[in-house]
Amino acid sequence: MTTAEVRDTQTECAHCRLDLLSAPIFDREGHAFCCAGCQAVFGVIHELGLERYYTLRAGQEVEASRASVSGKSFAELDDPGYQARSVTNLSNGLCQVTLYLEGVHCAACVWLLERVDTLLPGLVEVRVDLIRSRVTLVWDPGQVQLSEVARRFASLGYQPHPARGIARETLRRREDRAMLMRIGLAGAVAGNVMAIAFALYAGMFDAIEPGLFAMFRWASLIVTLPSLVYGGGMFYRGAYYAVRARTLHMDLPIAIGLSAGFLHGAVNTFRGAGEIYFDSVATLIFLLLVGRYLQRRQQRLAADSTELLAALSPSSARVIVAGEVRELPLESLLSGMQIELLPGDTIPVDGVVLEGRSEIDLSLLTGESAAVSAAVGDAVHAGTLNLSSRLVVEVRSTGEQTRIGRLMRLVEEHASRPANIVQLADRISGVFVAVVLVLSAITLAIWWNTSGEQALDHAIALLIVTCPCALGLATPLAVSAAIGQAARHGILIKGADVLEKLSRPGRVLLDKTGTLTEGRLSLVRWDGDLSAQPLFAALEAHSTHPVARAAQRAFGTVSGCGPIDVRETQGGGVDGSVGRRHVVAGTEPFVLSRSAAFDSEMRAAAARAAADGFSPVLIAVDGVVVAVASFGDPIRPDAEEALDRLRRRGHEPSILSGDHPSVVTTVARRLGMHSATARGGVSPEGKLNTVIAERQCGPVVMVGDGVNDAAALAAAPVGIAVHGGAEAALAAADVFITRPGVVPIADLFDGAMRTMRVVRRNLVFSLGYNVLGVILAMTGVLNPLIAAVMMPLSSLTVIVSSYRADTFRFMGRRKL
């Protein structure tokens, strides 16, 4: 097979393995690449002898993204101000820093990155955190600069960014470590005390020597004491603060029960007679700590949204000073400075265009699916993307003063709001605590006249058997089991209270772009001469406009059209010679200005496309308009089915979009929705205000994917970020759906309802168990020993009920 034939058979990029959408780039060996970035990264990996990366990646079920070689110097990482804030100086003269890396997908990425330290002198250690997409570097500043390390990562296709929020994460990690140490100690104590208890129980059926009997009891007391003080200390603190605040908290009966059980056992140990309950106390502390740990892990809100956005935003800008371009950190930018923006750059500031004309992708900020033109005098905003041409922009505001900065501040405020709906167990905990304390006092009083020791035994038995362990675990265990099932099916739920809120019928506000639609411009209809398609595709293959990229996706690589000479007019279209044919494609005014004939059939096709909410592109060949290509953002094929399922569950779906109102109305009509339930042209601030207003009327859920949705996602009782969403939206949302489509949203609501049925079942059981235990204890049937045996059974039943429940497993059985 010849080299040309090999080239013709290649359909995917040699590096990223994605389809070759346009004219590919070939290296000397005949490898095909989708872009120059992938070609550069492929060359670097082979030059460094790291080809095994591709072997490792072959076994990973991931979608590799195209590489980006930006040519950035990363000089801002060497800035003394940045290093003073973010770099740790180690005692041996080395430095340590944590960076965020784009594009880390799998174990193969980790393997590749952690080999860099063997290839770059002065780089001592590279540790990659795959879950958080972060890398911790240790380097010798005398041999290598941090910017050089960053450039090496970028050359491999992993764009580095400064990571914020390290101090907060360190504190959280310290808290988790302390909690796990408590659990480990409590578990070890519980195991050892239970082993001693088995020996004592065996002695009830066979005589045990008095010396051994006393030794085992004293050993139980001594071993249990550290668990009570260290492991149970957090419950005593909770009880202390509850008493100080004059409120009833579930920690109060826990502290009383633990103290009563331990002190009664201690007294009987000193006396050498009576029951001891150290095994029950130790087991109870262990189970309660495990439940508290699960609850804490599941209830953490996404408080890092602003820091994550800052990490993904450009950390520097190209500033024009005296005609020269210098790269400066964003913190050094001042109002009035001029910056240069190249095609593909994310705009780092709010400003005004001084030179150039380009197309700007606003979808991340406003949700507008079509790119807009920006010329001299037009305002541009941070967070948007420069698509096609070089721009010079005068800085007006930076950082938190930009529009996106103000939006992220709103995200942070609403992400830290207290939950409006507390867990079911918390709502009844105050009453439960009061009732248990009153009943234990009544039991003590009833039996006191009979025998003081019996009265104390029965009161302690009541406190032990009604310990709120099962009640406290009923909700978090059911929810954590459901969250685990959901995660295995591509639905990541951040908070334990989210499922309860989703189970209640209410208003569901859905963003259009990227949620109900595919989120990218595509060819949706072709009217006219089909033979003009290869000519149109060949012409658009030489443009970077969003319409051109959509045409390349629709028609693929076109060859055999002869020589091509193309001229592009910003905001108008393209024209040129394809072989011997003169071809013009673009807007109606642009094409007609080239003296193209426009008959009534093509006029009707263009008008029909505009009425349907699409962008019509006229194609003229040799002076005659022969076709109209309609481009738009196509509706996801499963959207109508998902909306029908939501309605059957009692929810009211509505569209809330920043796209043009006519486009939104068209989408609503095609989905069978009333136009009154669809609002277009809504700004990010408008979405936030709508969510706040809807919250006053009842349950509301916001579903979106862009930065323009982030504040609304954070303000809504439940925010859902869908597949492919912006990082800020994912961080602000309570739920992130990793699978494409709208049906997973309906699956989430179904799973939430199933989960709440399990929670209610657990609560009914635990409360019924406590009622039975109270009756048996108050009537003298239970003694502390039997109560200690019964107590773990309730927790075990709740655990089995939670983890055997079918909450999200139905998604695995159903063909998606």
mmCIF file of C-alpha atoms in Angstrom, residues 267-602:
data_model
loop_
_atom_site.group_PDB
_atom_site.id
_atom_site.type_symbol
_atom_site.label_atom_id
_atom_site.label_comp_id
_atom_site.label_asym_id
_atom_site.label_seq_id
_atom_site.Cartn_x
_atom_site.Cartn_y
_atom_site.Cartn_z
ATOM 1 C CA VAL A 267 -19.470 1.355 89.256
ATOM 2 C CA ASN A 268 -20.291 -2.354 88.853
ATOM 3 C CA THR A 269 -16.651 -3.052 87.984
ATOM 4 C CA PHE A 270 -15.531 -1.406 91.210
ATOM 5 C CA ARG A 271 -18.254 -3.301 93.094
ATOM 6 C CA GLY A 272 -17.346 -6.595 91.446
ATOM 7 C CA ALA A 273 -21.019 -7.354 90.748
ATOM 8 C CA GLY A 274 -23.754 -6.353 88.292
ATOM 9 C CA GLU A 275 -23.808 -5.905 84.542
ATOM 10 C CA ILE A 276 -21.253 -3.949 82.522
ATOM 11 C CA TYR A 277 -22.042 -2.479 79.088
ATOM 12 C CA PHE A 278 -18.611 -1.573 77.747
ATOM 13 C CA ASP A 279 -19.084 -3.695 74.611
ATOM 14 C CA SER A 280 -22.316 -1.833 73.796
ATOM 15 C CA VAL A 281 -20.703 1.535 74.496
ATOM 16 C CA ALA A 282 -17.667 0.792 72.291
ATOM 17 C CA THR A 283 -19.771 -0.596 69.410
ATOM 18 C CA LEU A 284 -22.157 2.336 69.636
ATOM 19 C CA ILE A 285 -19.330 4.883 69.409
ATOM 20 C CA PHE A 286 -17.881 3.129 66.341
ATOM 21 C CA LEU A 287 -21.216 2.954 64.478
ATOM 22 C CA LEU A 288 -22.105 6.549 65.287
ATOM 23 C CA LEU A 289 -18.725 7.814 64.102
ATOM 24 C CA VAL A 290 -19.067 5.922 60.815
ATOM 25 C CA GLY A 291 -22.536 7.399 60.277
ATOM 26 C CA ARG A 292 -21.315 10.904 61.141
ATOM 27 C CA TYR A 293 -18.398 10.568 58.711
ATOM 28 C CA LEU A 294 -20.678 9.476 55.861
ATOM 29 C CA GLN A 295 -23.055 12.307 56.630
ATOM 30 C CA ARG A 296 -20.278 14.891 56.644
ATOM 31 C CA ARG A 297 -18.834 13.640 53.357
ATOM 32 C CA GLN A 298 -22.196 13.742 51.591
ATOM 33 C CA GLN A 299 -23.388 17.108 52.955
ATOM 34 C CA ARG A 300 -20.449 19.214 51.802
ATOM 35 C CA LEU A 301 -21.605 21.824 49.329
ATOM 36 C CA ALA A 302 -19.634 22.935 46.282
ATOM 37 C CA ALA A 303 -17.940 25.877 48.022
ATOM 38 C CA ASP A 304 -14.945 25.835 45.636
ATOM 39 C CA SER A 305 -16.808 27.130 42.568
ATOM 40 C CA THR A 306 -15.159 30.540 42.411
ATOM 41 C CA GLU A 307 -11.713 29.072 43.015
ATOM 42 C CA LEU A 308 -12.225 26.488 40.273
ATOM 43 C CA LEU A 309 -13.277 29.180 37.826
ATOM 44 C CA ALA A 310 -10.222 31.221 38.760
ATOM 45 C CA ALA A 311 -8.025 28.174 38.143
ATOM 46 C CA LEU A 312 -9.468 27.658 34.660
ATOM 47 C CA SER A 313 -9.453 31.337 33.690
ATOM 48 C CA PRO A 314 -6.341 32.669 31.956
ATOM 49 C CA SER A 315 -3.666 33.417 34.527
ATOM 50 C CA SER A 316 -1.882 35.914 32.285
ATOM 51 C CA ALA A 317 -2.427 38.231 29.353
ATOM 52 C CA ARG A 318 -0.314 39.579 26.470
ATOM 53 C CA VAL A 319 0.058 43.293 27.229
ATOM 54 C CA ILE A 320 1.152 45.736 24.532
ATOM 55 C CA VAL A 321 3.754 48.164 25.927
ATOM 56 C CA ALA A 322 5.459 50.626 23.578
ATOM 57 C CA GLY A 323 4.629 48.434 20.610
ATOM 58 C CA GLU A 324 6.032 45.290 22.198
ATOM 59 C CA VAL A 325 3.991 42.383 23.553
ATOM 60 C CA ARG A 326 4.807 41.236 27.103
ATOM 61 C CA GLU A 327 3.096 38.496 29.083
ATOM 62 C CA LEU A 328 1.989 39.664 32.537
ATOM 63 C CA PRO A 329 -0.010 38.039 35.358
ATOM 64 C CA LEU A 330 -3.660 39.074 35.501
ATOM 65 C CA GLU A 331 -3.028 40.614 38.922
ATOM 66 C CA SER A 332 -0.724 43.157 37.234
ATOM 67 C CA LEU A 333 -3.305 44.415 34.714
ATOM 68 C CA LEU A 334 -4.690 47.913 35.184
ATOM 69 C CA SER A 335 -7.564 49.761 33.572
ATOM 70 C CA GLY A 336 -6.428 51.469 30.389
ATOM 71 C CA MET A 337 -3.827 48.873 29.406
ATOM 72 C CA GLN A 338 -3.997 47.285 25.953
ATOM 73 C CA ILE A 339 -3.897 43.505 25.519
ATOM 74 C CA GLU A 340 -3.567 41.288 22.471
ATOM 75 C CA LEU A 341 -6.013 38.425 21.864
ATOM 76 C CA LEU A 342 -5.238 35.722 19.313
ATOM 77 C CA PRO A 343 -7.746 33.264 17.807
ATOM 78 C CA GLY A 344 -8.628 30.632 20.387
ATOM 79 C CA ASP A 345 -7.851 32.839 23.395
ATOM 80 C CA THR A 346 -10.249 33.084 26.316
ATOM 81 C CA ILE A 347 -10.754 36.783 27.038
ATOM 82 C CA PRO A 348 -9.379 37.510 30.539
ATOM 83 C CA VAL A 349 -10.866 40.991 31.138
ATOM 84 C CA ASP A 350 -13.840 43.193 30.410
ATOM 85 C CA GLY A 351 -12.833 45.750 27.783
ATOM 86 C CA VAL A 352 -13.421 47.505 24.478
ATOM 87 C CA VAL A 353 -12.051 46.482 21.065
ATOM 88 C CA LEU A 354 -9.487 48.974 19.730
ATOM 89 C CA GLU A 355 -8.258 47.041 16.679
ATOM 90 C CA GLY A 356 -9.495 44.136 14.605
ATOM 91 C CA ARG A 357 -12.727 42.330 13.930
ATOM 92 C CA SER A 358 -13.544 38.804 15.059
ATOM 93 C CA GLU A 359 -16.252 36.371 16.056
ATOM 94 C CA ILE A 360 -16.832 35.911 19.806
ATOM 95 C CA ASP A 361 -18.323 32.785 21.369
ATOM 96 C CA LEU A 362 -20.584 33.993 24.197
ATOM 97 C CA SER A 363 -22.121 30.604 25.018
ATOM 98 C CA LEU A 364 -20.138 30.164 28.229
ATOM 99 C CA LEU A 365 -21.295 33.522 29.609
ATOM 100 C CA THR A 366 -24.734 34.194 28.104
ATOM 101 C CA GLY A 367 -25.887 30.908 26.581
ATOM 102 C CA GLU A 368 -26.119 32.442 23.084
ATOM 103 C CA SER A 369 -25.516 29.517 20.736
ATOM 104 C CA ALA A 370 -24.449 31.583 17.719
ATOM 105 C CA ALA A 371 -21.168 33.485 17.676
ATOM 106 C CA VAL A 372 -21.440 37.281 17.536
ATOM 107 C CA SER A 373 -19.264 39.736 15.703
ATOM 108 C CA ALA A 374 -16.996 42.111 17.629
ATOM 109 C CA ALA A 375 -15.473 45.146 15.925
ATOM 110 C CA VAL A 376 -13.815 48.392 16.976
ATOM 111 C CA GLY A 377 -15.791 50.038 19.773
ATOM 112 C CA ASP A 378 -17.638 46.872 20.834
ATOM 113 C CA ALA A 379 -17.470 45.655 24.425
ATOM 114 C CA VAL A 380 -16.093 42.200 25.172
ATOM 115 C CA HIS A 381 -16.312 40.306 28.449
ATOM 116 C CA ALA A 382 -14.059 37.992 30.442
ATOM 117 C CA GLY A 383 -14.867 34.316 30.050
ATOM 118 C CA THR A 384 -15.848 34.548 26.380
ATOM 119 C CA LEU A 385 -13.791 33.056 23.539
ATOM 120 C CA ASN A 386 -12.141 34.855 20.634
ATOM 121 C CA LEU A 387 -12.738 32.620 17.618
ATOM 122 C CA SER A 388 -11.342 33.850 14.353
ATOM 123 C CA SER A 389 -9.023 36.902 14.274
ATOM 124 C CA ARG A 390 -6.540 38.969 16.260
ATOM 125 C CA LEU A 391 -7.974 41.695 18.477
ATOM 126 C CA VAL A 392 -6.465 44.513 20.519
ATOM 127 C CA VAL A 393 -8.605 45.284 23.566
ATOM 128 C CA GLU A 394 -8.413 48.128 26.061
ATOM 129 C CA VAL A 395 -8.815 46.881 29.639
ATOM 130 C CA ARG A 396 -11.791 48.338 31.523
ATOM 131 C CA SER A 397 -12.109 45.959 34.507
ATOM 132 C CA THR A 398 -10.348 42.854 35.798
ATOM 133 C CA GLY A 399 -10.793 40.083 38.351
ATOM 134 C CA GLU A 400 -13.837 40.383 40.599
ATOM 135 C CA GLN A 401 -14.857 43.636 38.905
ATOM 136 C CA THR A 402 -15.604 41.898 35.591
ATOM 137 C CA ARG A 403 -19.072 40.669 34.785
ATOM 138 C CA ILE A 404 -18.048 37.058 35.248
ATOM 139 C CA GLY A 405 -16.309 37.989 38.518
ATOM 140 C CA ARG A 406 -19.520 39.501 39.862
ATOM 141 C CA LEU A 407 -21.404 36.441 38.665
ATOM 142 C CA MET A 408 -19.025 34.102 40.499
ATOM 143 C CA ARG A 409 -19.409 36.180 43.657
ATOM 144 C CA LEU A 410 -23.152 35.520 43.448
ATOM 145 C CA VAL A 411 -22.371 31.812 42.983
ATOM 146 C CA GLU A 412 -20.300 31.791 46.166
ATOM 147 C CA GLU A 413 -22.977 33.605 48.168
ATOM 148 C CA HIS A 414 -25.746 31.248 47.128
ATOM 149 C CA ALA A 415 -23.622 28.076 47.303
ATOM 150 C CA SER A 416 -23.029 28.739 51.002
ATOM 151 C CA ARG A 417 -26.694 29.320 51.815
ATOM 152 C CA PRO A 418 -28.251 27.093 54.500
ATOM 153 C CA ALA A 419 -30.456 24.328 53.137
ATOM 154 C CA ASN A 420 -34.137 25.268 53.076
ATOM 155 C CA ILE A 421 -35.214 21.664 53.511
ATOM 156 C CA VAL A 422 -33.549 19.723 56.335
ATOM 157 C CA GLN A 423 -33.358 15.978 56.484
ATOM 158 C CA LEU A 424 -36.342 14.023 57.750
ATOM 159 C CA ALA A 425 -34.398 12.655 60.713
ATOM 160 C CA ASP A 426 -33.301 16.151 61.738
ATOM 161 C CA ARG A 427 -36.893 17.396 61.652
ATOM 162 C CA ILE A 428 -37.994 14.863 64.252
ATOM 163 C CA SER A 429 -34.766 14.701 66.273
ATOM 164 C CA GLY A 430 -35.756 17.441 68.723
ATOM 165 C CA VAL A 431 -39.046 15.748 69.594
ATOM 166 C CA PHE A 432 -37.330 12.356 69.744
ATOM 167 C CA VAL A 433 -34.669 13.598 72.175
ATOM 168 C CA ALA A 434 -37.230 15.205 74.453
ATOM 169 C CA VAL A 435 -39.451 12.109 74.491
ATOM 170 C CA VAL A 436 -36.534 9.730 75.242
ATOM 171 C CA LEU A 437 -35.287 11.876 78.127
ATOM 172 C CA VAL A 438 -38.773 12.213 79.619
ATOM 173 C CA LEU A 439 -39.516 8.485 79.274
ATOM 174 C CA SER A 440 -36.198 7.502 80.862
ATOM 175 C CA ALA A 441 -36.969 9.779 83.824
ATOM 176 C CA ILE A 442 -40.485 8.285 84.109
ATOM 177 C CA THR A 443 -39.009 4.753 83.997
ATOM 178 C CA LEU A 444 -36.556 5.645 86.758
ATOM 179 C CA ALA A 445 -39.373 7.069 88.898
ATOM 180 C CA ILE A 446 -41.744 4.116 88.302
ATOM 181 C CA TRP A 447 -39.201 1.484 89.315
ATOM 182 C CA TRP A 448 -37.474 3.441 92.096
ATOM 183 C CA ASN A 449 -39.869 2.295 94.814
ATOM 184 C CA THR A 450 -39.298 -1.333 93.812
ATOM 185 C CA SER A 451 -35.500 -1.204 93.690
ATOM 186 C CA GLY A 452 -33.059 1.585 93.021
ATOM 187 C CA GLU A 453 -30.751 -0.751 91.114
ATOM 188 C CA GLN A 454 -33.610 -2.095 88.999
ATOM 189 C CA ALA A 455 -34.798 1.436 88.314
ATOM 190 C CA LEU A 456 -31.334 2.428 87.109
ATOM 191 C CA ASP A 457 -31.024 -0.757 85.023
ATOM 192 C CA HIS A 458 -34.361 -0.202 83.274
ATOM 193 C CA ALA A 459 -33.672 3.512 82.675
ATOM 194 C CA ILE A 460 -30.245 2.692 81.188
ATOM 195 C CA ALA A 461 -31.806 -0.124 79.133
ATOM 196 C CA LEU A 462 -34.279 2.416 77.736
ATOM 197 C CA LEU A 463 -31.492 4.859 76.838
ATOM 198 C CA ILE A 464 -29.460 2.090 75.201
ATOM 199 C CA VAL A 465 -32.255 0.421 73.278
ATOM 200 C CA THR A 466 -33.632 3.760 72.059
ATOM 201 C CA CYS A 467 -30.195 5.103 71.153
ATOM 202 C CA PRO A 468 -30.755 7.185 68.002
ATOM 203 C CA CYS A 469 -28.088 5.243 66.106
ATOM 204 C CA ALA A 470 -30.552 3.629 63.691
ATOM 205 C CA LEU A 471 -32.562 6.840 63.441
ATOM 206 C CA GLY A 472 -29.421 8.850 62.778
ATOM 207 C CA LEU A 473 -28.241 6.385 60.132
ATOM 208 C CA ALA A 474 -31.645 5.944 58.454
ATOM 209 C CA THR A 475 -31.304 8.954 56.174
ATOM 210 C CA PRO A 476 -27.525 9.213 55.497
ATOM 211 C CA LEU A 477 -27.099 5.493 54.837
ATOM 212 C CA ALA A 478 -30.043 5.301 52.445
ATOM 213 C CA VAL A 479 -28.885 8.439 50.677
ATOM 214 C CA SER A 480 -25.204 7.423 50.515
ATOM 215 C CA ALA A 481 -26.178 4.021 49.081
ATOM 216 C CA ALA A 482 -28.361 5.752 46.477
ATOM 217 C CA ILE A 483 -25.603 8.249 45.673
ATOM 218 C CA GLY A 484 -23.194 5.350 45.125
ATOM 219 C CA GLN A 485 -25.615 3.620 42.764
ATOM 220 C CA ALA A 486 -26.235 6.878 40.887
ATOM 221 C CA ALA A 487 -22.498 7.522 40.512
ATOM 222 C CA ARG A 488 -22.017 4.106 38.923
ATOM 223 C CA HIS A 489 -24.563 5.164 36.297
ATOM 224 C CA GLY A 490 -23.081 8.581 35.527
ATOM 225 C CA ILE A 491 -25.021 10.783 37.986
ATOM 226 C CA LEU A 492 -22.842 12.494 40.608
ATOM 227 C CA ILE A 493 -24.847 13.872 43.554
ATOM 228 C CA LYS A 494 -23.061 16.200 45.975
ATOM 229 C CA GLY A 495 -25.491 16.580 48.877
ATOM 230 C CA ALA A 496 -27.548 14.229 51.003
ATOM 231 C CA ASP A 497 -30.545 16.580 50.989
ATOM 232 C CA VAL A 498 -30.656 16.826 47.188
ATOM 233 C CA LEU A 499 -32.631 13.629 46.670
ATOM 234 C CA GLU A 500 -35.308 14.691 49.149
ATOM 235 C CA LYS A 501 -35.787 17.974 47.303
ATOM 236 C CA LEU A 502 -35.917 16.258 43.905
ATOM 237 C CA SER A 503 -38.646 13.892 45.095
ATOM 238 C CA ARG A 504 -41.094 16.778 45.495
ATOM 239 C CA PRO A 505 -43.022 17.926 42.377
ATOM 240 C CA GLY A 506 -42.254 21.485 41.357
ATOM 241 C CA ARG A 507 -40.944 23.764 38.619
ATOM 242 C CA VAL A 508 -37.986 22.511 36.527
ATOM 243 C CA LEU A 509 -36.180 25.364 34.734
ATOM 244 C CA LEU A 510 -34.077 24.095 31.832
ATOM 245 C CA ASP A 511 -31.437 25.997 29.932
ATOM 246 C CA LYS A 512 -31.716 25.466 26.189
ATOM 247 C CA THR A 513 -28.198 25.566 24.758
ATOM 248 C CA GLY A 514 -26.284 22.426 25.668
ATOM 249 C CA THR A 515 -29.129 21.054 27.793
ATOM 250 C CA LEU A 516 -32.160 20.544 25.571
ATOM 251 C CA THR A 517 -30.017 21.034 22.477
ATOM 252 C CA GLU A 518 -26.634 19.663 21.422
ATOM 253 C CA GLY A 519 -24.867 22.894 22.345
ATOM 254 C CA ARG A 520 -22.995 23.367 19.084
ATOM 255 C CA LEU A 521 -23.811 24.717 15.646
ATOM 256 C CA SER A 522 -24.720 21.962 13.174
ATOM 257 C CA LEU A 523 -26.147 21.625 9.693
ATOM 258 C CA VAL A 524 -29.821 20.811 10.227
ATOM 259 C CA ARG A 525 -31.224 21.209 6.700
ATOM 260 C CA TRP A 526 -30.095 21.574 3.078
ATOM 261 C CA ASP A 527 -32.418 23.035 0.453
ATOM 262 C CA GLY A 528 -31.382 23.115 -3.164
ATOM 263 C CA ASP A 529 -28.746 21.571 -5.438
ATOM 264 C CA LEU A 530 -26.956 18.654 -3.710
ATOM 265 C CA SER A 531 -24.047 18.875 -6.159
ATOM 266 C CA ALA A 532 -23.063 22.181 -4.518
ATOM 267 C CA GLN A 533 -22.271 20.445 -1.217
ATOM 268 C CA PRO A 534 -18.652 19.428 -2.050
ATOM 269 C CA LEU A 535 -17.969 22.926 -3.399
ATOM 270 C CA PHE A 536 -19.376 24.511 -0.236
ATOM 271 C CA ALA A 537 -17.406 22.098 1.979
ATOM 272 C CA ALA A 538 -14.165 22.742 0.106
ATOM 273 C CA LEU A 539 -14.651 26.494 0.497
ATOM 274 C CA GLU A 540 -15.470 26.332 4.233
ATOM 275 C CA ALA A 541 -12.530 23.998 4.946
ATOM 276 C CA HIS A 542 -10.291 27.093 4.760
ATOM 277 C CA SER A 543 -12.208 29.064 7.411
ATOM 278 C CA THR A 544 -12.247 28.906 11.239
ATOM 279 C CA HIS A 545 -15.735 30.384 11.577
ATOM 280 C CA PRO A 546 -18.245 28.308 13.620
ATOM 281 C CA VAL A 547 -20.348 27.816 10.465
ATOM 282 C CA ALA A 548 -17.263 26.496 8.691
ATOM 283 C CA ARG A 549 -16.540 24.037 11.497
ATOM 284 C CA ALA A 550 -20.154 22.859 11.426
ATOM 285 C CA ALA A 551 -19.890 22.322 7.666
ATOM 286 C CA GLN A 552 -16.679 20.342 8.150
ATOM 287 C CA ARG A 553 -18.423 18.091 10.673
ATOM 288 C CA ALA A 554 -21.344 17.600 8.297
ATOM 289 C CA PHE A 555 -19.410 16.872 5.109
ATOM 290 C CA GLY A 556 -16.032 15.643 6.365
ATOM 291 C CA THR A 557 -12.895 15.875 4.245
ATOM 292 C CA VAL A 558 -13.523 16.795 0.615
ATOM 293 C CA SER A 559 -10.926 16.122 -2.065
ATOM 294 C CA GLY A 560 -10.748 16.255 -5.824
ATOM 295 C CA CYS A 561 -12.230 19.763 -6.215
ATOM 296 C CA GLY A 562 -9.133 21.233 -7.815
ATOM 297 C CA PRO A 563 -7.227 24.374 -6.797
ATOM 298 C CA ILE A 564 -8.920 26.536 -4.168
ATOM 299 C CA ASP A 565 -8.518 30.306 -3.709
ATOM 300 C CA VAL A 566 -10.533 31.628 -0.756
ATOM 301 C CA ARG A 567 -11.247 35.132 0.594
ATOM 302 C CA GLU A 568 -13.086 35.583 3.908
ATOM 303 C CA THR A 569 -15.042 38.668 4.980
ATOM 304 C CA GLN A 570 -15.673 38.971 8.710
ATOM 305 C CA GLY A 571 -19.403 39.047 9.439
ATOM 306 C CA GLY A 572 -20.284 38.282 5.836
ATOM 307 C CA GLY A 573 -18.990 35.007 4.443
ATOM 308 C CA VAL A 574 -16.438 33.483 2.127
ATOM 309 C CA ASP A 575 -15.969 33.514 -1.616
ATOM 310 C CA GLY A 576 -13.396 32.136 -3.977
ATOM 311 C CA SER A 577 -12.582 29.723 -6.752
ATOM 312 C CA VAL A 578 -12.977 25.992 -6.306
ATOM 313 C CA GLY A 579 -11.496 24.384 -9.367
ATOM 314 C CA ARG A 580 -13.078 26.289 -12.257
ATOM 315 C CA ARG A 581 -16.199 27.323 -10.319
ATOM 316 C CA HIS A 582 -16.714 30.613 -8.496
ATOM 317 C CA VAL A 583 -18.416 29.919 -5.161
ATOM 318 C CA VAL A 584 -19.861 32.375 -2.627
ATOM 319 C CA ALA A 585 -21.309 31.346 0.795
ATOM 320 C CA GLY A 586 -22.577 33.575 3.560
ATOM 321 C CA THR A 587 -25.357 35.869 4.679
ATOM 322 C CA GLU A 588 -28.008 37.090 2.253
ATOM 323 C CA PRO A 589 -26.606 40.665 1.942
ATOM 324 C CA PHE A 590 -23.074 39.338 1.447
ATOM 325 C CA VAL A 591 -24.030 36.845 -1.270
ATOM 326 C CA LEU A 592 -26.327 39.252 -3.108
ATOM 327 C CA SER A 593 -23.612 41.936 -3.048
ATOM 328 C CA ARG A 594 -21.615 39.562 -5.246
ATOM 329 C CA SER A 595 -24.311 39.937 -7.962
ATOM 330 C CA ALA A 596 -25.834 36.519 -7.383
ATOM 331 C CA ALA A 597 -29.255 35.717 -8.863
ATOM 332 C CA PHE A 598 -31.799 34.779 -6.171
ATOM 333 C CA ASP A 599 -35.003 33.043 -7.348
ATOM 334 C CA SER A 600 -38.261 32.731 -5.393
ATOM 335 C CA GLU A 601 -37.674 29.092 -4.387
ATOM 336 C CA MET A 602 -34.376 29.898 -2.670
#
